[in-house]
Amino acid sequence: INYLRPDLKRGAFSLQEEELIIHLHSILGNRWSQIAARLPGR
């Protein structure tokens, strides 16, 4: 994956990313593929 996607972010989520995930989960529920699609670079 590292070689195929050099733009991929690695490591822990930032505070802003965590807040976005929580917000999207409250709207979308457990539709994780849709949530992941809204997290650029992840």
C-alpha positions as a printed Julia matrix, in Angstrom:
42×3 Matrix{Float64}:
   0.0    0.0    0.0
   2.8    2.43   0.82
   4.22   2.12  -2.67
   0.91   2.25  -4.48
  -0.47   5.2   -2.51
   2.35   7.56  -1.48
  -0.24  10.25  -0.61
  -1.83   8.02   2.05
  -1.74   9.5    5.56
  -0.41   7.22   8.26
  -0.46   7.39  12.03
  -3.04   8.59  14.5
  -6.03  10.68  13.52
  -5.81  14.4   14.23
  -8.34  16.04  16.53
 -10.13  17.53  13.51
 -10.3   14.12  11.82
 -11.71  12.53  14.98
 -14.37  15.23  15.25
 -15.27  14.74  11.58
 -15.55  10.96  12.06
 -17.83  11.4   15.08
 -19.97  13.92  13.19
 -20.24  11.73  10.1
 -21.04   8.67  12.22
 -23.91  10.56  13.86
 -25.31  11.28  10.38
 -24.41   8.1    8.46
 -24.39   5.51  11.23
 -22.18   2.47  10.62
 -21.73   3.13   6.89
 -17.94   3.14   7.25
 -17.2    3.01   3.54
 -19.14   6.26   3.08
 -17.4    7.82   6.09
 -13.99   6.74   4.76
 -14.79   8.28   1.38
 -15.13  11.66   3.13
 -11.7   11.44   4.8
  -9.18  12.64   2.23
  -5.87  10.79   2.24
  -7.03   8.05   4.62
